[in-house]
Amino acid sequence: MEEIEVAAETRIVGRTVPRLDAEAKVRGEARYADDLTFPGMLHGKAIRASVPHGRIKRLDLSRVRDQPGVVCVVTPADIPGENVVPVIYRDMPLLAEGIVRYVGEPIALLAAETREAAHRAAELAEVEYEELPAVFDPLEAIGPDAPRVAVPEAAEAGNVFNHMVIRKGDVARGFAEADVIVEGEYRVGYQEHVYIEPQGVIAFLEDGGMAIYGTLQCPFYVQTAVAAVLGLPLSRVRVVQTATGGGFGGKEDVPSQLAAMAAVLAWVARRPVKLVYDREEDIETTSKRHPAVIRYRTGAKRDGTLVAVEVEFYYNAGAYQTLSSAVLWRGLIHAAGPYRIPNVKMDAYSVATNTVPCGAFRGFGSPQVIFAHESQMDELARRLGIDPLELRERNALREGDRTATDQLLTESVGLPEAIRRARELSRWDGLRKEIEEFNRREPFKRRGLGVSTVMYGVGMGAKAPLLDKAGAYVKVEADGSVTVAVGNTEMGQGALTVLAQVAAEALGVRIGDVRLAPVDTSRVPDSGPTVASRTTTVAGAAVLDAARKLRTRIEAAAREFLGTDEVEIADSEVWPQGEPEKAVPLSEVTRWMWAHNWDMGATGWAEGAPVDWDPETGLGKAYFVYAYACHIAEVEVDLLTGETHVRRFWAVHDSGRIVNPALARGQVAGGVAQGIGYALMEYLPSERGRIEGTLMTYRIPTSADMPEELVIDFVEAPYSGGPYGAKGIGEVPLMASHAAVANAISHAVGARLREYPALPERVLSLAKGG
């Protein structure tokens, strides 16, 4: 497909450049946590609960202590600080004390000379429980007679962690005016992150404090958790991100728990401790995408104009809060979709159950409701006899419209253009006729066409505005090379490259002259969490702020050095304005700056634009800007087996100015793959709260599951508050892709898919009218 046109004055931003993180790995500069070894290092292991809800009557660890190779054993009494893993709330203990609330909850820790000895010893723990009634379904957990799971301080009522609402307009009047009303209930299960590298950290004593090396997304979260369990000031805890083999949200909150466990063991043993999960432990005990039950009622006029929506949904949060309140809030804000709807009533609940605590996952609470609201749009289209893409285009948000939270959209709304571009690329009208002809002549196969349109609030939003900030430090060296330090992390998304491009463009240097410093909490500013598709937008703005300050200083030095009134800088060269033939290497100027004691560094700061939101009504400016997408999927269903294959796919995104087209396309392709997995195959069963899955049974997409034709394009609606007009992109492709696939399946079999994943037996039952 055609490359994006780039403005003539832009030389680096908007252009594909090599991935800097990949180059670092090739040179051997990047190391994974499990590859690191320290002298005298021990191996940690958690002893975990085997029942979903119970009172610990007896905990005998004598055989564990006597096991050869075991150096230390830790119980709650041995934790020097607080027995807590602080996330948003402080309800989750590091080690269960008295009561266990889910299968796999840590109750004790041990460290041994080898990983094998640690695993053997953990099996020798003798635990006697008084089993308590347990509940695993969120709808059952909110009943009056349900067992109490939630820690009272972290819940609003009973097992309801949080209840959030939106009340806009008059829903009763809206439905009274509707010509068509569609109702539906939708269900989704767990989704496992399956990052290529399991969770892992190393902890060791350092200068009276603690150092942590680990695979993680949010080093400053980890710093807070380790300081809490050790009773140390933050300045005595140093966290270093090692090369991280994928995250997808799974390494946002969970590393705080691992690091805290390893830190306590290292503190007690007075030796370094490595704690790395094997794949089975990782799947069974770490966070997942929240399972959900979602109920919709949507009303429209005969011409397709949406007039009202009423939504009620329940997210299974698991035994502790972790990030569920934030996940629920994002789900709430996105539950109406990217449409103009004057009357909105929504009730969202996160519910405690005796299951593994759920947490962050790419899309962060929005994919569940997107499955539902895009299914509703297709059902409305069918009932009204309107083309489903046309229905979306008629109702799509535009500049000057108001969202479900009554937020006025004043800029950077590229959804209508994205829909038009998707229609054009897919040759929509001809494609629908082509599919109809195929289905008429094929007795045992059916093809279907599905579309989804989505919006995504970039950044942390009004639920956590204090986190939407970033700091950066940019330093030019005496030889003209540049070092950039930020606290955001690289985990495969290309952040190092994009931030380097922003700095290079602002300074007028070659991209190869820019290096991102390793993320170390003692050496880089807190740039907020690497989540919510915010790195380019917020951290990029901080880098740009610092680079522009430094550029001003370099230009002043260059004027003095060259003896001229004005200078130009590009490609690491500098010359008097209008006289490029007199160019000299920038390194000559920077050496002169160093020799004359000029300040060669600058700090930058950025924060998201002001937001406001009223929790009583759910109204207000929820996010400072939104990204948008329109996806179209073509599937083929085998009517004899129920198997579904995605044949062709079109993805068009508005993420503002695209800083690096190749990396952006990679993000979209990866998100499409992950969305296909969510819709079609990723099934993680549990039995009485016990997760049952390994990579032998949990199927994820491979290259064979990808569409034969994948077309990716961008429409650029620049955001004035982003670096060079950029917005976020990382999470949006997954959010849109799965719903397009689900709608395509429903179109193919002539029946509505209402539960994920669309396993062959489920699709076969739909096709047969079951």
XYZ file of N, CA, C and O in Angstrom, residues 69-244:
704
model
N 19.475 -27.271 50.653
C 19.546 -26.146 49.729
C 18.690 -24.964 50.112
O 18.890 -23.857 49.590
N 17.739 -25.154 51.029
C 16.887 -24.047 51.440
C 17.660 -23.146 52.401
O 18.242 -23.614 53.387
N 17.669 -21.867 52.130
C 18.419 -20.902 52.935
C 17.516 -20.123 53.876
O 17.879 -19.848 55.010
N 16.322 -19.743 53.406
C 15.420 -19.017 54.298
C 13.977 -19.251 53.906
O 13.673 -19.597 52.756
N 13.092 -19.109 54.891
C 11.654 -19.215 54.706
C 11.022 -17.967 55.309
O 11.422 -17.513 56.379
N 10.042 -17.400 54.610
C 9.416 -16.154 55.040
C 7.919 -16.367 55.201
O 7.261 -16.920 54.320
N 7.390 -15.922 56.335
C 5.955 -15.883 56.589
C 5.558 -14.417 56.798
O 6.426 -13.537 56.857
N 4.279 -14.118 56.944
C 3.895 -12.721 57.163
C 4.626 -12.046 58.321
O 4.907 -10.843 58.262
N 4.953 -12.823 59.352
C 5.627 -12.242 60.515
C 7.033 -11.752 60.192
O 7.601 -10.938 60.932
N 7.615 -12.234 59.096
C 8.985 -11.870 58.741
C 9.076 -10.651 57.833
O 10.178 -10.202 57.508
N 7.935 -10.121 57.397
C 7.951 -8.963 56.492
C 8.329 -7.725 57.306
O 7.637 -7.372 58.269
N 9.412 -7.052 56.954
C 9.872 -5.931 57.783
C 9.000 -4.680 57.722
O 9.002 -3.871 58.644
N 8.263 -4.509 56.633
C 7.382 -3.355 56.496
C 5.931 -3.778 56.557
O 5.530 -4.560 57.425
N 5.113 -3.263 55.621
C 3.699 -3.618 55.563
C 3.495 -4.889 54.748
O 4.153 -5.106 53.736
N 2.561 -5.689 55.174
C 2.189 -6.879 54.419
C 1.130 -6.474 53.390
O -0.063 -6.713 53.560
N 1.583 -5.843 52.316
C 0.645 -5.295 51.343
C 1.324 -5.170 49.987
O 2.544 -4.976 49.905
N 0.523 -5.329 48.929
C 0.971 -4.991 47.580
C 0.124 -3.799 47.147
O -1.010 -3.960 46.695
N 0.632 -2.589 47.300
C -0.176 -1.414 46.979
C -0.322 -1.233 45.473
O 0.660 -1.237 44.741
N -1.545 -1.104 45.019
C -1.788 -0.789 43.609
C -2.614 0.510 43.620
O -2.079 1.578 43.861
N -3.920 0.402 43.430
C -4.780 1.563 43.641
C -5.292 1.550 45.079
O -5.268 2.547 45.785
N -5.749 0.375 45.496
C -6.140 0.147 46.883
C -5.022 -0.641 47.574
O -4.072 -1.084 46.940
N -5.175 -0.844 48.859
C -4.171 -1.558 49.644
C -4.802 -2.785 50.299
O -4.531 -3.103 51.456
N -5.673 -3.470 49.532
C -6.400 -4.605 50.105
C -5.681 -5.931 49.926
O -6.004 -6.902 50.612
N -4.728 -6.026 49.008
C -4.089 -7.308 48.711
C -2.827 -7.485 49.543
O -1.878 -6.714 49.408
N -2.772 -8.506 50.401
C -1.555 -8.741 51.175
C -0.475 -9.374 50.300
O -0.780 -10.044 49.308
N 0.755 -9.143 50.675
C 1.838 -9.854 49.984
C 1.715 -11.341 50.262
O 1.836 -12.167 49.353
N 1.476 -11.688 51.524
C 1.256 -13.076 51.933
C -0.051 -13.137 52.706
O -0.274 -12.334 53.628
N -0.910 -14.082 52.335
C -2.196 -14.227 53.023
C -1.956 -14.485 54.510
O -1.107 -15.298 54.892
N -2.716 -13.775 55.308
C -2.547 -13.882 56.759
C -3.889 -14.261 57.372
O -4.772 -13.430 57.529
N -4.054 -15.533 57.660
C -5.300 -16.007 58.253
C -6.287 -16.515 57.227
O -6.768 -17.639 57.319
N -6.608 -15.699 56.225
C -7.620 -16.056 55.223
C -6.998 -16.072 53.831
O -6.260 -15.146 53.469
N -7.296 -17.120 53.050
C -6.916 -17.135 51.634
C -8.192 -16.926 50.819
O -9.266 -17.415 51.181
N -8.054 -16.201 49.713
C -9.232 -15.818 48.933
C -9.217 -16.341 47.509
O -10.182 -16.116 46.776
N -8.139 -16.956 47.073
C -8.152 -17.572 45.741
C -7.082 -18.652 45.657
O -6.093 -18.633 46.399
N -7.303 -19.598 44.760
C -6.330 -20.661 44.531
C -5.072 -20.038 43.935
O -5.134 -19.334 42.917
N -3.940 -20.284 44.574
C -2.685 -19.719 44.101
C -2.234 -18.508 44.878
O -1.160 -17.954 44.602
N -3.014 -18.053 45.858
C -2.593 -16.890 46.646
C -1.349 -17.252 47.462
O -1.312 -18.287 48.140
N -0.311 -16.422 47.448
C 0.903 -16.723 48.213
C 0.626 -16.701 49.721
O -0.036 -15.780 50.228
N 1.142 -17.712 50.422
C 0.985 -17.760 51.880
C 2.337 -17.794 52.588
O 2.422 -17.497 53.777
N 3.385 -18.152 51.876
C 4.739 -18.146 52.438
C 5.727 -18.116 51.278
O 5.369 -18.379 50.125
N 6.983 -17.808 51.601
C 8.038 -17.734 50.597
C 9.252 -18.508 51.065
O 9.467 -18.691 52.264
N 10.059 -18.938 50.085
C 11.322 -19.579 50.438
C 12.362 -19.213 49.402
O 12.038 -18.833 48.264
N 13.614 -19.306 49.798
C 14.732 -19.099 48.880
C 15.707 -20.248 49.055
O 16.016 -20.649 50.184
N 16.185 -20.773 47.924
C 17.078 -21.923 47.950
C 18.242 -21.691 46.991
O 18.218 -20.770 46.162
N 19.231 -22.560 47.085
C 20.443 -22.399 46.287
C 20.202 -22.607 44.798
O 20.894 -22.024 43.965
N 19.221 -23.448 44.455
C 18.910 -23.693 43.044
C 17.403 -23.591 42.828
O 16.608 -23.705 43.778
N 17.016 -23.395 41.602
C 15.592 -23.313 41.274
C 14.924 -24.661 41.538
O 13.792 -24.711 42.030
N 15.620 -25.724 41.228
C 15.057 -27.053 41.441
C 14.815 -27.319 42.922
O 13.769 -27.845 43.314
N 15.776 -26.938 43.767
C 15.615 -27.142 45.211
C 14.450 -26.312 45.739
O 13.691 -26.763 46.613
N 14.294 -25.113 45.223
C 13.193 -24.256 45.659
C 11.850 -24.879 45.308
O 10.915 -24.894 46.125
N 11.723 -25.417 44.112
C 10.459 -26.025 43.693
C 10.163 -27.283 44.508
O 9.014 -27.507 44.902
N 11.194 -28.098 44.775
C 10.979 -29.306 45.587
C 10.537 -28.936 46.989
O 9.640 -29.549 47.566
N 11.183 -27.938 47.555
C 10.886 -27.566 48.934
C 9.464 -27.035 49.078
O 8.787 -27.307 50.081
N 8.997 -26.260 48.095
C 7.661 -25.681 48.187
C 6.589 -26.753 48.300
O 5.542 -26.541 48.937
N 6.831 -27.911 47.719
C 5.852 -28.999 47.753
C 5.766 -29.662 49.120
O 4.847 -30.448 49.375
N 6.707 -29.359 50.009
C 6.749 -30.009 51.319
C 5.969 -29.251 52.389
O 5.859 -29.715 53.526
N 5.450 -28.074 52.047
C 4.682 -27.302 53.027
C 3.412 -28.053 53.410
O 2.728 -28.629 52.557
N 3.090 -28.042 54.687
C 1.877 -28.687 55.186
C 0.913 -27.600 55.656
O 1.210 -26.855 56.588
N -0.227 -27.509 54.970
C -1.200 -26.467 55.270
C -2.550 -27.128 55.527
O -3.022 -27.927 54.723
N -3.143 -26.757 56.638
C -4.477 -27.253 56.957
C -5.437 -26.076 56.939
O -5.186 -25.038 57.563
N -6.547 -26.218 56.186
C -7.509 -25.138 56.027
C -8.855 -25.508 56.642
O -9.249 -26.682 56.668
N -9.545 -24.510 57.095
C -10.975 -24.622 57.307
C -11.614 -23.995 56.074
O -11.592 -22.772 55.905
N -12.117 -24.833 55.196
C -12.649 -24.302 53.941
C -13.909 -23.498 54.188
O -14.785 -23.893 54.966
N -13.989 -22.368 53.509
C -15.113 -21.453 53.625
C -15.909 -21.447 52.328
O -15.374 -21.785 51.265
N -17.176 -21.082 52.378
C -17.967 -21.006 51.137
C -17.301 -20.059 50.138
O -16.759 -19.014 50.523
N -17.341 -20.436 48.882
C -16.684 -19.651 47.837
C -17.682 -19.309 46.745
O -18.686 -19.984 46.553
N -17.373 -18.236 46.011
C -18.225 -17.798 44.907
C -17.324 -17.414 43.744
O -16.269 -16.796 43.936
N -17.735 -17.797 42.540
C -16.866 -17.634 41.371
C -17.498 -16.810 40.250
O -16.802 -16.383 39.341
N -18.788 -16.615 40.320
C -19.514 -15.887 39.282
C -19.903 -14.509 39.820
O -20.443 -14.410 40.927
N -19.649 -13.438 39.051
C -19.943 -12.096 39.581
C -21.427 -11.859 39.850
O -21.768 -11.134 40.786
N -22.305 -12.456 39.054
C -23.734 -12.271 39.290
C -24.169 -12.968 40.577
O -25.036 -12.465 41.306
N -23.555 -14.109 40.873
C -23.847 -14.783 42.132
C -23.222 -14.039 43.305
O -23.786 -13.980 44.404
N -22.064 -13.441 43.065
C -21.332 -12.790 44.158
C -22.038 -11.544 44.674
O -21.793 -11.115 45.804
N -22.922 -10.928 43.864
C -23.623 -9.726 44.334
C -24.926 -10.065 45.034
O -25.621 -9.169 45.529
N -25.261 -11.354 45.119
C -26.482 -11.772 45.801
C -26.396 -11.542 47.303
O -25.305 -11.511 47.891
N -27.542 -11.416 47.953
C -27.549 -11.116 49.397
C -26.956 -12.216 50.257
O -26.459 -11.943 51.360
N -26.992 -13.447 49.777
C -26.487 -14.566 50.571
C -25.109 -15.047 50.115
O -24.644 -16.093 50.545
N -24.466 -14.300 49.254
C -23.165 -14.724 48.729
C -22.096 -14.638 49.805
O -22.128 -13.755 50.671
N -21.120 -15.547 49.765
C -19.990 -15.450 50.701
C -19.262 -14.126 50.521
O -19.118 -13.634 49.402
N -18.795 -13.547 51.601
C -18.085 -12.270 51.521
C -16.638 -12.525 51.095
O -15.887 -13.225 51.771
N -16.258 -11.947 49.982
C -14.904 -12.086 49.457
C -14.118 -10.797 49.635
O -12.988 -10.794 50.114
N -14.712 -9.679 49.276
C -13.998 -8.406 49.249
C -13.568 -7.966 50.640
O -14.313 -8.102 51.614
N -12.356 -7.444 50.731
C -11.919 -6.776 51.951
C -12.797 -5.531 52.103
O -12.886 -4.713 51.180
N -13.472 -5.364 53.255
C -14.463 -4.288 53.386
C -13.936 -2.901 53.031
O -14.654 -2.097 52.413
N -12.689 -2.608 53.371
C -12.146 -1.278 53.111
C -11.996 -0.977 51.627
O -11.847 0.186 51.232
N -12.032 -2.019 50.798
C -11.823 -1.827 49.361
C -13.097 -1.976 48.558
O -13.056 -1.941 47.332
N -14.240 -2.135 49.237
C -15.499 -2.375 48.529
C -16.527 -1.314 48.893
O -16.530 -0.780 50.003
N -17.407 -1.032 47.944
C -18.478 -0.074 48.201
C -19.632 -0.709 48.955
O -20.244 -0.088 49.821
N -19.938 -1.977 48.618
C -21.029 -2.681 49.285
C -20.880 -4.173 49.024
O -20.831 -4.595 47.859
N -20.798 -4.958 50.080
C -20.678 -6.402 49.908
C -19.494 -6.763 49.050
O -18.362 -6.371 49.338
N -19.752 -7.502 47.976
C -18.685 -7.889 47.047
C -18.559 -6.933 45.860
O -17.793 -7.209 44.937
N -19.302 -5.849 45.879
C -19.179 -4.863 44.807
C -18.007 -3.941 45.139
O -18.108 -3.098 46.032
N -16.912 -4.133 44.420
C -15.772 -3.250 44.621
C -16.144 -1.813 44.244
O -15.930 -0.880 44.998
N -16.696 -1.665 43.027
C -17.040 -0.332 42.540
C -18.312 -0.392 41.710
O -18.548 -1.360 40.978
N -19.125 0.635 41.854
C -20.296 0.837 41.012
C -20.160 2.229 40.423
O -20.074 3.226 41.151
N -20.115 2.324 39.092
C -19.932 3.597 38.408
C -21.079 3.812 37.426
O -21.626 2.837 36.887
N -21.402 5.070 37.178
C -22.584 5.366 36.369
C -22.291 6.462 35.353
O -21.356 7.254 35.495
N -23.139 6.497 34.312
C -23.293 7.653 33.421
C -24.785 7.924 33.306
O -25.576 7.003 33.055
N -25.163 9.165 33.502
C -26.553 9.587 33.344
C -26.577 10.840 32.463
O -26.206 11.927 32.891
N -26.972 10.674 31.238
C -27.015 11.782 30.286
C -28.384 11.805 29.618
O -28.839 10.785 29.091
N -29.030 12.954 29.611
C -30.324 13.079 28.968
C -31.418 12.337 29.708
O -31.347 12.108 30.921
N -32.431 11.901 28.980
C -33.598 11.212 29.529
C -33.777 9.912 28.745
O -34.311 9.915 27.628
N -33.307 8.813 29.321
C -33.322 7.532 28.609
C -34.750 7.065 28.334
O -35.050 6.534 27.257
N -35.633 7.242 29.302
C -37.025 6.810 29.097
C -37.639 7.535 27.904
O -38.311 6.922 27.058
N -37.425 8.839 27.815
C -37.943 9.596 26.675
C -37.284 9.147 25.373
O -37.944 9.030 24.332
N -35.977 8.873 25.434
C -35.263 8.421 24.241
C -35.831 7.131 23.697
O -36.048 6.993 22.476
N -36.083 6.168 24.570
C -36.638 4.901 24.092
C -38.078 5.069 23.610
O -38.519 4.363 22.697
N -38.799 5.990 24.215
C -40.171 6.253 23.746
C -40.166 6.805 22.322
O -41.109 6.574 21.554
N -39.112 7.535 21.968
C -39.011 8.102 20.622
C -38.425 7.114 19.612
O -38.471 7.374 18.405
N -37.877 6.006 20.097
C -37.210 5.054 19.200
C -38.229 4.265 18.372
O -39.285 3.873 18.873
N -37.888 4.035 17.113
C -38.709 3.175 16.262
C -38.299 1.711 16.377
O -39.099 0.811 16.127
N -37.035 1.493 16.726
C -36.524 0.136 16.886
C -35.687 0.079 18.163
O -34.886 0.985 18.414
N -35.899 -0.964 18.953
C -35.110 -1.174 20.172
C -34.517 -2.578 20.110
O -35.227 -3.555 19.856
N -33.221 -2.671 20.312
C -32.517 -3.954 20.298
C -31.938 -4.213 21.679
O -31.311 -3.328 22.277
N -32.165 -5.412 22.188
C -31.627 -5.799 23.491
C -30.732 -7.021 23.322
O -30.966 -7.865 22.450
N -29.713 -7.118 24.169
C -28.830 -8.282 24.084
C -27.976 -8.431 25.318
O -27.638 -7.442 25.977
N -27.657 -9.685 25.620
C -26.710 -9.993 26.702
C -25.501 -10.685 26.089
O -25.647 -11.579 25.252
N -24.319 -10.265 26.518
C -23.067 -10.773 25.952
C -22.145 -11.198 27.083
O -22.154 -10.605 28.170
N -21.348 -12.227 26.802
C -20.428 -12.747 27.820
C -19.047 -12.975 27.212
O -18.930 -13.418 26.064
N -18.040 -12.677 28.003
C -16.657 -12.941 27.599
C -15.929 -13.571 28.775
O -16.272 -13.330 29.940
N -14.923 -14.385 28.456
C -14.141 -15.043 29.490
C -12.765 -14.417 29.644
O -12.513 -13.290 29.200
N -11.881 -15.155 30.269
C -10.512 -14.691 30.461
C -9.787 -14.562 29.125
O -10.096 -15.263 28.156
N -8.797 -13.700 29.098
C -7.781 -13.726 28.052
C -6.426 -13.634 28.727
O -6.205 -12.775 29.585
N -5.539 -14.533 28.373
C -4.192 -14.600 28.940
C -3.231 -13.775 28.081
O -3.325 -13.784 26.854
N -2.304 -13.069 28.723
C -1.401 -12.188 27.990
C -0.436 -12.940 27.065
O -0.130 -12.480 25.970
N 0.070 -14.053 27.496
C 1.036 -14.857 26.740
C 2.180 -13.984 26.206
O 2.570 -14.087 25.051
N 2.715 -13.125 27.043
C 3.954 -12.443 26.685
C 5.027 -13.501 26.506
O 5.006 -14.567 27.140
N 5.963 -13.255 25.630
C 6.927 -14.293 25.282
C 7.855 -14.621 26.447
O 8.363 -15.741 26.567
N 8.074 -13.654 27.339
C 8.936 -13.856 28.514
C 8.082 -13.848 29.771
O 7.392 -12.868 30.040
N 8.103 -14.913 30.578
C 7.311 -14.914 31.817
C 7.774 -13.840 32.802
O 8.822 -13.214 32.634
N 6.991 -13.670 33.846
C 7.321 -12.706 34.892
C 8.634 -13.093 35.574
O 8.884 -14.266 35.850
N 9.468 -12.095 35.872
C 10.725 -12.403 36.555
C 11.415 -11.165 37.090
O 11.391 -10.102 36.443
N 12.021 -11.294 38.275
C 12.768 -10.197 38.888
C 13.968 -10.751 39.640
O 14.034 -11.943 39.971
N 14.916 -9.863 39.909
C 16.037 -10.156 40.803
C 16.112 -9.021 41.816
O 15.991 -7.842 41.452
N 16.281 -9.385 43.089
C 16.406 -8.392 44.156
C 17.734 -8.590 44.867
O 18.146 -9.729 45.125
N 18.406 -7.479 45.193
C 19.642 -7.591 45.969
C 19.851 -6.341 46.816
O 19.405 -5.235 46.465
N 20.513 -6.530 47.951
C 20.806 -5.428 48.868
C 21.782 -4.458 48.225
O 22.715 -4.867 47.532
N 21.567 -3.169 48.497
C 22.424 -2.164 47.900
C 22.435 -0.920 48.791
O 21.398 -0.266 48.968
N 23.572 -0.617 49.373
C 23.742 0.612 50.158
C 22.659 0.787 51.206
O 22.090 1.878 51.370
N 22.362 -0.284 51.947
C 21.349 -0.197 52.984
C 19.931 -0.196 52.467
O 18.982 -0.031 53.241
N 19.764 -0.351 51.177
C 18.439 -0.397 50.572
C 18.306 -1.630 49.692
O 18.931 -2.662 49.938
N 17.498 -1.517 48.639
C 17.214 -2.666 47.789
C 17.219 -2.242 46.329
O 16.704 -1.168 45.973
N 17.817 -3.075 45.498
C 17.789 -2.879 44.047
C 16.985 -4.005 43.418
O 17.084 -5.159 43.839
N 16.205 -3.660 42.414
C 15.370 -4.624 41.698
C 15.694 -4.530 40.215
O 15.686 -3.440 39.638
N 15.990 -5.669 39.608
C 16.102 -5.764 38.159
C 14.957 -6.667 37.704
O 14.764 -7.744 38.270
N 14.194 -6.241 36.673
C 13.087 -7.096 36.294
C 12.457 -6.750 34.975
O 12.689 -5.692 34.389
N 11.633 -7.688 34.514
C 10.851 -7.512 33.301
C 9.547 -6.847 33.702
O 8.706 -7.440 34.370
N 9.368 -5.583 33.331
C 8.261 -4.815 33.890
C 7.930 -3.601 33.017
O 8.741 -3.172 32.210
N 6.731 -3.082 33.217
C 6.255 -1.922 32.474
C 6.380 -0.623 33.258
O 6.564 0.443 32.676
N 6.220 -0.709 34.579
C 6.060 0.496 35.398
C 7.036 0.464 36.571
O 6.668 0.064 37.678
N 8.284 0.871 36.357
C 9.291 0.750 37.417
C 8.962 1.538 38.673
O 9.321 1.121 39.778
N 8.267 2.655 38.538
C 7.966 3.451 39.729
C 6.836 2.835 40.547
O 6.746 3.067 41.755
N 5.952 2.049 39.928
C 4.990 1.246 40.689
C 5.749 0.237 41.558
O 5.447 0.053 42.737
N 6.706 -0.435 40.942
C 7.487 -1.452 41.651
C 8.255 -0.810 42.809
O 8.334 -1.368 43.911
N 8.830 0.347 42.569
C 9.563 1.046 43.626
C 8.663 1.293 44.841
O 9.075 1.072 45.994
N 7.447 1.720 44.596
C 6.505 1.986 45.689
C 6.185 0.717 46.465
O 6.140 0.724 47.707
N 5.954 -0.395 45.750
C 5.595 -1.644 46.415
C 6.745 -2.185 47.265
O 6.542 -2.629 48.402
N 7.948 -2.160 46.736
C 9.101 -2.674 47.471
C 9.382 -1.815 48.700
O 9.678 -2.323 49.791
N 9.281 -0.503 48.557
C 9.474 0.379 49.708
C 8.462 0.080 50.803
O 8.791 0.106 51.999
N 7.226 -0.249 50.407
C 6.179 -0.526 51.396
C 6.478 -1.793 52.185
O 6.380 -1.803 53.424
N 6.847 -2.883 51.512
C 7.052 -4.143 52.240
C 8.338 -4.140 53.060
O 8.450 -4.870 54.047
N 9.311 -3.329 52.676
C 10.563 -3.270 53.425
C 10.578 -2.139 54.452
O 11.508 -2.056 55.267
N 9.601 -1.261 54.404
C 9.588 -0.138 55.322
C 10.704 0.852 55.053
O 11.264 1.453 55.969
N 11.027 1.048 53.775
C 12.114 1.926 53.366
C 11.580 3.172 52.673
O 10.504 3.128 52.060
N 12.323 4.278 52.708
C 11.956 5.419 51.873
C 12.186 5.089 50.408
O 13.030 4.232 50.069
N 11.469 5.740 49.521
C 11.599 5.472 48.096
C 13.032 5.663 47.608
O 13.491 4.953 46.698
N 13.747 6.589 48.214
C 15.114 6.864 47.776
C 16.064 5.707 48.037
O 17.167 5.674 47.481
N 15.639 4.740 48.852
C 16.496 3.576 49.144
C 16.116 2.369 48.304
O 16.652 1.280 48.527
N 15.214 2.539 47.370
C 14.813 1.442 46.476
C 15.088 1.870 45.039
O 14.583 2.889 44.571
N 15.891 1.083 44.353
C 16.240 1.370 42.963
C 15.689 0.256 42.081
O 15.910 -0.926 42.354
N 14.985 0.628 41.016
C 14.376 -0.353 40.120
C 14.916 -0.128 38.710
O 14.886 0.999 38.199
N 15.385 -1.211 38.103
C 15.941 -1.168 36.760
C 15.133 -2.107 35.873
O 14.967 -3.285 36.204
N 14.640 -1.586 34.768
C 13.939 -2.444 33.813
C 14.956 -3.165 32.942
O 15.803 -2.552 32.298
N 14.885 -4.485 32.960
C 15.697 -5.269 32.029
C 14.949 -5.364 30.698
O 13.793 -4.958 30.590
N 15.612 -5.882 29.683
C 14.929 -6.098 28.401
C 13.661 -6.898 28.665
O 13.695 -7.922 29.344
N 12.556 -6.413 28.160
C 11.254 -6.976 28.532
C 10.596 -7.622 27.327
O 10.311 -6.947 26.335
